[in-house]
Amino acid sequence: MNKKLTESLENYLETIAFLKRENKIARVKDISKMMGVKNSSVNIALNVLSERGYVIHERYGYVDLTERGQIVADDIQKKEDLLFSFLHNILGVEKEIALKDACKMEHTISDETLAKLIYFVGKLDNKNLKEPVKKKTK
């Protein structure tokens, strides 16, 4: 099955990847706590992700990402990192706001816009731009 993942399912993959990086394991109760949802909601999402080939999960056991799930989680994280960097480091958006906005934007940004943003940020990096762009005053 090759259906596009919903924002919610993408967030589960991100959370599992984060927990595995930080704790070496991901469990239903940890996912539940981190996402602020019930264990039953986590189990429903894990069943869908498992059926689609993104996670391996045995009832009451640990959760692991498949190779496919890891690739998707990594792609989502790269998008979020790029968007956060653009918002915070280039535009000067406050850190907490930039984190929240990047998290929301990562799920909806088109491939075309993302490609152009990567190109734009790359151009700025080549100019060694360290400070956020500021409006010129007259």
Coordinates of N, CA, C and O in Angstrom, one line a residue:
M1 N 0.9 -1.2 0.0 CA 0.0 0.0 0.0 C 0.9 1.2 0.0 O 1.8 1.4 0.8
N2 N 0.7 2.2 -0.9 CA 1.5 3.3 -1.0 C 0.8 4.6 -0.8 O 1.0 5.6 -1.5
K3 N -0.1 4.7 0.1 CA -0.9 5.9 0.4 C 0.0 6.9 1.1 O 0.9 6.6 1.9
K4 N -0.3 8.2 0.8 CA 0.4 9.3 1.5 C 0.1 9.2 3.0 O -1.0 9.0 3.4
L5 N 1.1 9.5 3.8 CA 0.9 9.5 5.2 C 0.3 10.8 5.7 O 0.6 11.8 5.1
T6 N -0.6 10.7 6.7 CA -1.2 11.9 7.2 C -0.1 12.6 8.1 O 0.9 12.0 8.5
E7 N -0.4 13.8 8.5 CA 0.5 14.6 9.4 C 0.6 13.8 10.7 O 1.7 13.7 11.2
S8 N -0.5 13.3 11.2 CA -0.4 12.5 12.4 C 0.5 11.3 12.3 O 1.3 11.1 13.2
L9 N 0.4 10.5 11.3 CA 1.2 9.4 11.1 C 2.7 9.7 11.0 O 3.6 9.1 11.5
E10 N 2.9 10.8 10.2 CA 4.3 11.3 10.1 C 4.8 11.7 11.5 O 6.0 11.4 11.8
N11 N 4.0 12.3 12.3 CA 4.5 12.7 13.7 C 4.8 11.4 14.5 O 5.7 11.5 15.3
Y12 N 4.1 10.4 14.3 CA 4.4 9.1 15.0 C 5.8 8.6 14.6 O 6.6 8.2 15.4
L13 N 6.0 8.6 13.3 CA 7.4 8.2 12.8 C 8.5 9.1 13.4 O 9.5 8.5 13.8
E14 N 8.3 10.4 13.4 CA 9.3 11.3 13.9 C 9.5 11.0 15.4 O 10.7 11.0 15.9
T15 N 8.4 10.7 16.1 CA 8.6 10.5 17.6 C 9.3 9.2 17.8 O 10.2 9.1 18.7
I16 N 9.0 8.1 17.1 CA 9.7 6.8 17.2 C 11.1 7.0 16.9 O 12.0 6.5 17.7
A17 N 11.5 7.7 15.9 CA 12.9 7.9 15.5 C 13.6 8.7 16.6 O 14.7 8.4 17.0
F18 N 13.0 9.7 17.1 CA 13.5 10.5 18.2 C 13.8 9.7 19.4 O 14.9 9.7 20.0
L19 N 12.8 8.9 19.8 CA 13.0 8.0 21.0 C 14.1 7.0 20.8 O 14.9 6.7 21.7
K20 N 14.2 6.5 19.6 CA 15.2 5.5 19.4 C 16.6 6.2 19.4 O 17.6 5.6 19.9
R21 N 16.7 7.4 18.9 CA 18.0 8.1 19.0 C 18.4 8.4 20.4 O 19.5 8.3 20.8
E22 N 17.4 8.9 21.2 CA 17.7 9.3 22.6 C 17.8 8.2 23.6 O 18.6 8.2 24.4
N23 N 16.9 7.2 23.4 CA 16.8 6.1 24.4 C 17.2 4.7 23.9 O 17.2 3.8 24.6
K24 N 17.5 4.6 22.6 CA 17.8 3.4 22.0 C 16.6 2.5 21.8 O 16.7 1.5 21.1
I25 N 15.5 2.8 22.4 CA 14.3 2.0 22.3 C 13.1 2.9 22.2 O 13.1 4.1 22.7
A26 N 12.0 2.4 21.6 CA 10.7 3.2 21.6 C 9.7 2.2 22.1 O 9.6 1.1 21.6
R27 N 8.9 2.6 23.1 CA 7.8 1.8 23.6 C 6.5 2.6 23.5 O 6.5 3.9 23.4
V28 N 5.4 1.9 23.5 CA 4.1 2.6 23.3 C 3.9 3.6 24.4 O 3.5 4.8 24.1
K29 N 4.2 3.3 25.6 CA 4.0 4.3 26.7 C 4.9 5.5 26.5 O 4.4 6.7 26.9
D30 N 6.1 5.4 26.0 CA 6.9 6.5 25.8 C 6.4 7.4 24.6 O 6.4 8.6 24.7
I31 N 5.9 6.8 23.6 CA 5.3 7.5 22.4 C 4.1 8.2 22.9 O 3.9 9.4 22.6
S32 N 3.3 7.6 23.7 CA 2.1 8.1 24.3 C 2.4 9.4 25.1 O 1.7 10.4 24.9
K33 N 3.4 9.3 26.0 CA 3.7 10.4 26.8 C 4.3 11.6 26.0 O 3.9 12.7 26.2
M34 N 5.1 11.3 25.1 CA 5.8 12.3 24.3 C 4.8 13.1 23.4 O 4.9 14.3 23.3
M35 N 3.8 12.3 22.9 CA 2.9 12.9 22.0 C 1.6 13.5 22.7 O 0.8 14.1 22.1
G36 N 1.4 13.1 23.9 CA 0.3 13.5 24.7 C -1.0 12.9 24.3 O -2.1 13.5 24.2
V37 N -0.9 11.6 23.9 CA -2.1 10.9 23.5 C -2.2 9.6 24.3 O -1.3 9.2 25.0
K38 N -3.4 8.9 24.2 CA -3.6 7.7 24.9 C -2.9 6.5 24.3 O -2.6 6.5 23.1
N39 N -2.5 5.5 25.1 CA -1.9 4.3 24.6 C -2.7 3.7 23.4 O -2.2 3.2 22.5
S40 N -4.0 3.7 23.6 CA -4.9 3.1 22.6 C -4.8 3.8 21.2 O -4.8 3.2 20.2
S41 N -4.6 5.2 21.3 CA -4.4 5.9 20.0 C -3.0 5.5 19.4 O -2.9 5.4 18.2
V42 N -2.0 5.3 20.2 CA -0.7 4.9 19.7 C -0.8 3.6 19.0 O -0.3 3.4 17.9
N43 N -1.5 2.6 19.7 CA -1.7 1.3 19.1 C -2.4 1.3 17.8 O -2.0 0.6 16.9
I44 N -3.4 2.2 17.7 CA -4.1 2.3 16.4 C -3.2 2.8 15.3 O -3.1 2.2 14.2
A45 N -2.4 3.8 15.6 CA -1.5 4.4 14.6 C -0.4 3.4 14.3 O -0.1 3.2 13.1
L46 N 0.1 2.7 15.3 CA 1.1 1.7 15.0 C 0.6 0.5 14.1 O 1.3 0.0 13.3
N47 N -0.7 0.2 14.3 CA -1.2 -0.9 13.4 C -1.3 -0.4 12.0 O -1.0 -1.1 11.1
V48 N -1.7 0.9 11.8 CA -1.7 1.4 10.4 C -0.3 1.5 9.8 O -0.1 1.1 8.7
L49 N 0.6 2.0 10.6 CA 2.0 2.1 10.1 C 2.6 0.7 9.9 O 3.4 0.6 8.9
S50 N 2.3 -0.2 10.7 CA 2.8 -1.6 10.5 C 2.2 -2.2 9.2 O 2.9 -2.8 8.4
E51 N 0.9 -2.0 9.0 CA 0.2 -2.5 7.8 C 0.9 -1.9 6.5 O 0.9 -2.6 5.5
R52 N 1.3 -0.7 6.6 CA 1.9 0.0 5.4 C 3.4 -0.2 5.3 O 4.0 0.4 4.4
G53 N 4.0 -0.9 6.3 CA 5.4 -1.3 6.1 C 6.4 -0.3 6.7 O 7.5 -0.3 6.3
Y54 N 5.9 0.6 7.6 CA 6.8 1.6 8.2 C 7.4 1.2 9.6 O 8.4 1.8 9.9
V55 N 6.7 0.4 10.3 CA 7.1 0.0 11.6 C 7.0 -1.5 11.8 O 6.2 -2.1 11.2
I56 N 7.7 -2.0 12.8 CA 7.6 -3.3 13.3 C 7.1 -3.2 14.8 O 7.8 -2.5 15.5
H57 N 6.0 -3.8 15.1 CA 5.5 -3.6 16.5 C 4.8 -4.9 16.9 O 3.9 -5.3 16.2
E58 N 5.2 -5.5 18.0 CA 4.5 -6.6 18.6 C 3.8 -6.0 19.8 O 4.3 -5.2 20.5
R59 N 2.6 -6.5 19.9 CA 1.7 -6.0 21.0 C 2.5 -6.1 22.4 O 3.1 -7.1 22.7
Y60 N 2.5 -5.0 23.1 CA 3.2 -4.8 24.4 C 4.7 -4.9 24.3 O 5.4 -5.1 25.2
G61 N 5.2 -4.8 23.0 CA 6.7 -4.9 22.8 C 7.2 -3.6 22.4 O 6.5 -2.5 22.4
Y62 N 8.5 -3.6 22.0 CA 9.1 -2.4 21.5 C 8.7 -2.1 20.1 O 8.2 -2.9 19.4
V63 N 8.9 -0.8 19.7 CA 8.5 -0.4 18.4 C 9.8 -0.1 17.6 O 10.7 0.5 18.2
D64 N 9.9 -0.5 16.4 CA 11.0 -0.3 15.6 C 10.6 0.2 14.2 O 9.5 -0.2 13.7
L65 N 11.4 1.0 13.6 CA 11.2 1.5 12.3 C 11.7 0.5 11.3 O 12.8 0.0 11.5
T66 N 11.0 0.3 10.2 CA 11.6 -0.5 9.1 C 12.5 0.4 8.3 O 12.6 1.6 8.6
E67 N 13.2 -0.2 7.4 CA 14.1 0.7 6.6 C 13.3 1.8 5.9 O 13.7 2.9 5.9
R68 N 12.1 1.4 5.4 CA 11.3 2.4 4.8 C 10.8 3.5 5.8 O 10.8 4.7 5.5
G69 N 10.5 3.1 7.0 CA 10.0 4.0 8.0 C 11.2 4.9 8.4 O 10.9 6.1 8.6
Q70 N 12.4 4.4 8.5 CA 13.5 5.2 8.9 C 13.8 6.3 7.8 O 14.1 7.4 8.1
I71 N 13.7 5.9 6.5 CA 13.9 6.8 5.4 C 12.9 8.0 5.5 O 13.3 9.1 5.4
V72 N 11.7 7.6 5.7 CA 10.6 8.7 5.8 C 10.9 9.6 7.0 O 10.8 10.8 6.9
A73 N 11.2 9.0 8.1 CA 11.4 9.7 9.4 C 12.6 10.7 9.2 O 12.6 11.9 9.6
D74 N 13.7 10.2 8.5 CA 14.9 11.0 8.2 C 14.5 12.2 7.3 O 15.0 13.3 7.5
D75 N 13.7 11.9 6.3 CA 13.3 13.0 5.3 C 12.5 14.0 6.0 O 12.7 15.2 5.8
I76 N 11.6 13.6 6.9 CA 10.8 14.6 7.6 C 11.7 15.4 8.5 O 11.5 16.7 8.6
Q77 N 12.6 14.8 9.2 CA 13.5 15.5 10.1 C 14.4 16.5 9.3 O 14.6 17.7 9.8
K78 N 14.9 16.1 8.2 CA 15.7 17.0 7.3 C 14.9 18.2 6.9 O 15.4 19.4 6.9
K79 N 13.6 18.0 6.5 CA 12.7 19.1 6.1 C 12.6 20.1 7.3 O 12.7 21.3 7.2
E80 N 12.2 19.5 8.5 CA 12.0 20.3 9.7 C 13.3 21.1 10.0 O 13.2 22.3 10.3
D81 N 14.4 20.5 10.0 CA 15.7 21.2 10.3 C 15.9 22.3 9.3 O 16.3 23.4 9.7
L82 N 15.7 22.1 8.0 CA 15.9 23.2 7.0 C 14.9 24.3 7.3 O 15.3 25.5 7.3
L83 N 13.7 24.0 7.5 CA 12.7 25.0 7.7 C 13.0 25.8 9.0 O 12.9 27.0 9.0
F84 N 13.3 25.1 10.1 CA 13.7 25.8 11.3 C 14.9 26.7 11.1 O 14.9 27.9 11.5
S85 N 15.9 26.2 10.4 CA 17.1 27.0 10.2 C 16.8 28.3 9.4 O 17.2 29.4 9.7
F86 N 15.9 28.1 8.3 CA 15.5 29.2 7.5 C 14.8 30.3 8.4 O 15.1 31.4 8.3
L87 N 13.8 29.8 9.1 CA 12.9 30.7 9.9 C 13.7 31.4 11.0 O 13.6 32.6 11.2
H88 N 14.5 30.6 11.7 CA 15.2 31.2 12.9 C 16.5 31.9 12.5 O 16.7 33.0 12.9
N89 N 17.4 31.2 11.8 CA 18.7 31.8 11.5 C 18.7 32.8 10.4 O 19.5 33.7 10.4
I90 N 17.8 32.7 9.4 CA 17.8 33.6 8.3 C 16.8 34.7 8.5 O 17.1 35.9 8.3
L91 N 15.6 34.3 8.8 CA 14.5 35.3 9.0 C 14.5 36.0 10.4 O 13.9 37.0 10.6
G92 N 15.1 35.3 11.4 CA 15.2 35.8 12.7 C 13.9 35.6 13.5 O 13.7 36.3 14.5
V93 N 13.2 34.6 13.2 CA 12.0 34.2 14.0 C 12.4 33.6 15.3 O 13.4 32.8 15.4
E94 N 11.8 34.0 16.4 CA 12.1 33.5 17.7 C 12.1 32.0 17.7 O 11.3 31.3 17.0
K95 N 13.0 31.4 18.4 CA 13.3 29.9 18.4 C 12.1 29.1 18.6 O 11.8 28.2 17.8
E96 N 11.3 29.3 19.6 CA 10.1 28.5 19.9 C 9.1 28.6 18.8 O 8.4 27.6 18.5
I97 N 8.9 29.8 18.3 CA 7.9 30.0 17.2 C 8.4 29.3 16.0 O 7.7 28.6 15.3
A98 N 9.7 29.4 15.7 CA 10.3 28.8 14.5 C 10.2 27.2 14.6 O 9.9 26.6 13.6
L99 N 10.4 26.7 15.8 CA 10.2 25.2 16.0 C 8.8 24.8 15.7 O 8.6 23.8 15.0
K100 N 7.8 25.5 16.2 CA 6.4 25.1 16.0 C 6.0 25.3 14.5 O 5.4 24.4 14.0
D101 N 6.4 26.4 13.9 CA 6.1 26.6 12.5 C 6.8 25.6 11.6 O 6.1 25.1 10.7
A102 N 8.0 25.3 11.9 CA 8.7 24.3 11.0 C 8.1 23.0 11.1 O 7.9 22.3 10.1
C103 N 7.6 22.6 12.3 CA 6.9 21.3 12.5 C 5.6 21.3 11.7 O 5.3 20.2 11.1
K104 N 4.9 22.3 11.6 CA 3.7 22.4 10.9 C 4.0 22.4 9.4 O 3.3 21.7 8.6
M105 N 4.9 23.2 9.0 CA 5.2 23.4 7.6 C 5.8 22.2 6.9 O 5.6 21.9 5.7
E106 N 6.6 21.4 7.7 CA 7.2 20.2 7.1 C 6.3 19.2 6.5 O 6.6 18.5 5.5
H107 N 5.0 19.2 6.9 CA 4.0 18.3 6.5 C 3.3 18.7 5.2 O 2.7 17.9 4.5
T108 N 3.4 20.0 4.9 CA 2.6 20.5 3.8 C 3.4 21.2 2.7 O 2.9 21.4 1.6
I109 N 4.7 21.4 2.9 CA 5.5 22.0 1.9 C 5.6 21.1 0.6 O 5.8 19.9 0.7
S110 N 5.4 21.8 -0.5 CA 5.5 21.0 -1.8 C 7.0 20.7 -2.1 O 7.9 21.4 -1.6
D111 N 7.2 19.7 -2.9 CA 8.5 19.3 -3.4 C 9.2 20.5 -4.1 O 10.4 20.7 -4.0
E112 N 8.4 21.2 -4.9 CA 9.0 22.3 -5.7 C 9.4 23.4 -4.7 O 10.5 23.9 -4.9
T113 N 8.6 23.8 -3.8 CA 9.0 24.8 -2.8 C 10.2 24.4 -2.0 O 11.1 25.2 -1.8
L114 N 10.2 23.2 -1.6 CA 11.3 22.7 -0.8 C 12.6 22.7 -1.6 O 13.6 23.2 -1.1
A115 N 12.6 22.3 -2.9 CA 13.8 22.3 -3.7 C 14.3 23.8 -3.9 O 15.5 24.0 -3.8
K116 N 13.4 24.7 -4.1 CA 13.8 26.1 -4.2 C 14.3 26.7 -2.9 O 15.3 27.5 -2.9
L117 N 13.8 26.3 -1.8 CA 14.3 26.7 -0.5 C 15.7 26.2 -0.2 O 16.5 26.9 0.2
I118 N 15.9 24.9 -0.6 CA 17.2 24.3 -0.4 C 18.2 25.1 -1.3 O 19.3 25.4 -0.8
Y119 N 17.8 25.4 -2.5 CA 18.7 26.1 -3.4 C 19.0 27.5 -2.8 O 20.2 28.0 -2.8
F120 N 18.0 28.2 -2.3 CA 18.1 29.5 -1.8 C 19.0 29.5 -0.6 O 19.9 30.3 -0.5
V121 N 18.8 28.6 0.3 CA 19.6 28.5 1.6 C 21.0 28.2 1.2 O 22.0 28.7 1.8
G122 N 21.2 27.3 0.2 CA 22.6 27.0 -0.3 C 23.3 28.2 -0.8 O 24.5 28.4 -0.5
K123 N 22.6 29.0 -1.5 CA 23.2 30.3 -2.0 C 23.6 31.2 -0.9 O 24.7 31.8 -0.9
L124 N 22.8 31.3 0.1 CA 23.1 32.1 1.3 C 24.3 31.6 2.0 O 25.2 32.3 2.5
D125 N 24.3 30.2 2.2 CA 25.5 29.6 2.9 C 26.8 29.9 2.1 O 27.8 30.1 2.8
N126 N 26.7 29.9 0.8 CA 27.9 30.2 0.0 C 28.4 31.7 0.2 O 29.6 32.0 0.0
K127 N 27.5 32.5 0.6 CA 27.9 33.9 0.9 C 28.3 34.1 2.4 O 28.5 35.2 2.8
N128 N 28.3 33.0 3.1 CA 28.7 33.0 4.5 C 27.8 34.0 5.3 O 28.3 34.7 6.2
L129 N 26.5 33.9 5.1 CA 25.6 34.7 5.8 C 25.4 34.1 7.2 O 24.9 33.0 7.3
K130 N 25.7 34.8 8.2 CA 25.6 34.3 9.6 C 24.4 34.9 10.3 O 23.8 34.3 11.1
E131 N 24.2 36.2 10.0 CA 23.2 37.0 10.8 C 21.8 36.9 10.0 O 21.8 36.8 8.8
P132 N 20.7 36.9 10.7 CA 19.4 37.0 10.1 C 19.3 38.2 9.2 O 19.9 39.2 9.4
V133 N 18.6 38.0 8.1 CA 18.3 39.2 7.2 C 17.5 40.2 7.9 O 16.5 39.8 8.5
K134 N 17.9 41.4 7.9 CA 17.1 42.5 8.6 C 16.6 43.5 7.6 O 17.3 43.7 6.5
K135 N 15.5 44.1 7.9 CA 15.0 45.1 7.0 C 15.9 46.3 7.1 O 16.3 46.7 8.1
K136 N 16.1 46.9 5.9 CA 16.9 48.2 5.9 C 16.0 49.3 6.3 O 14.8 49.4 6.0
T137 N 16.6 50.1 7.2 CA 15.9 51.3 7.6 C 16.3 52.5 6.7 O 17.4 52.6 6.3
K138 N 15.3 53.4 6.5 CA 15.6 54.6 5.7 C 16.3 55.7 6.4 O 16.1 55.9 7.5

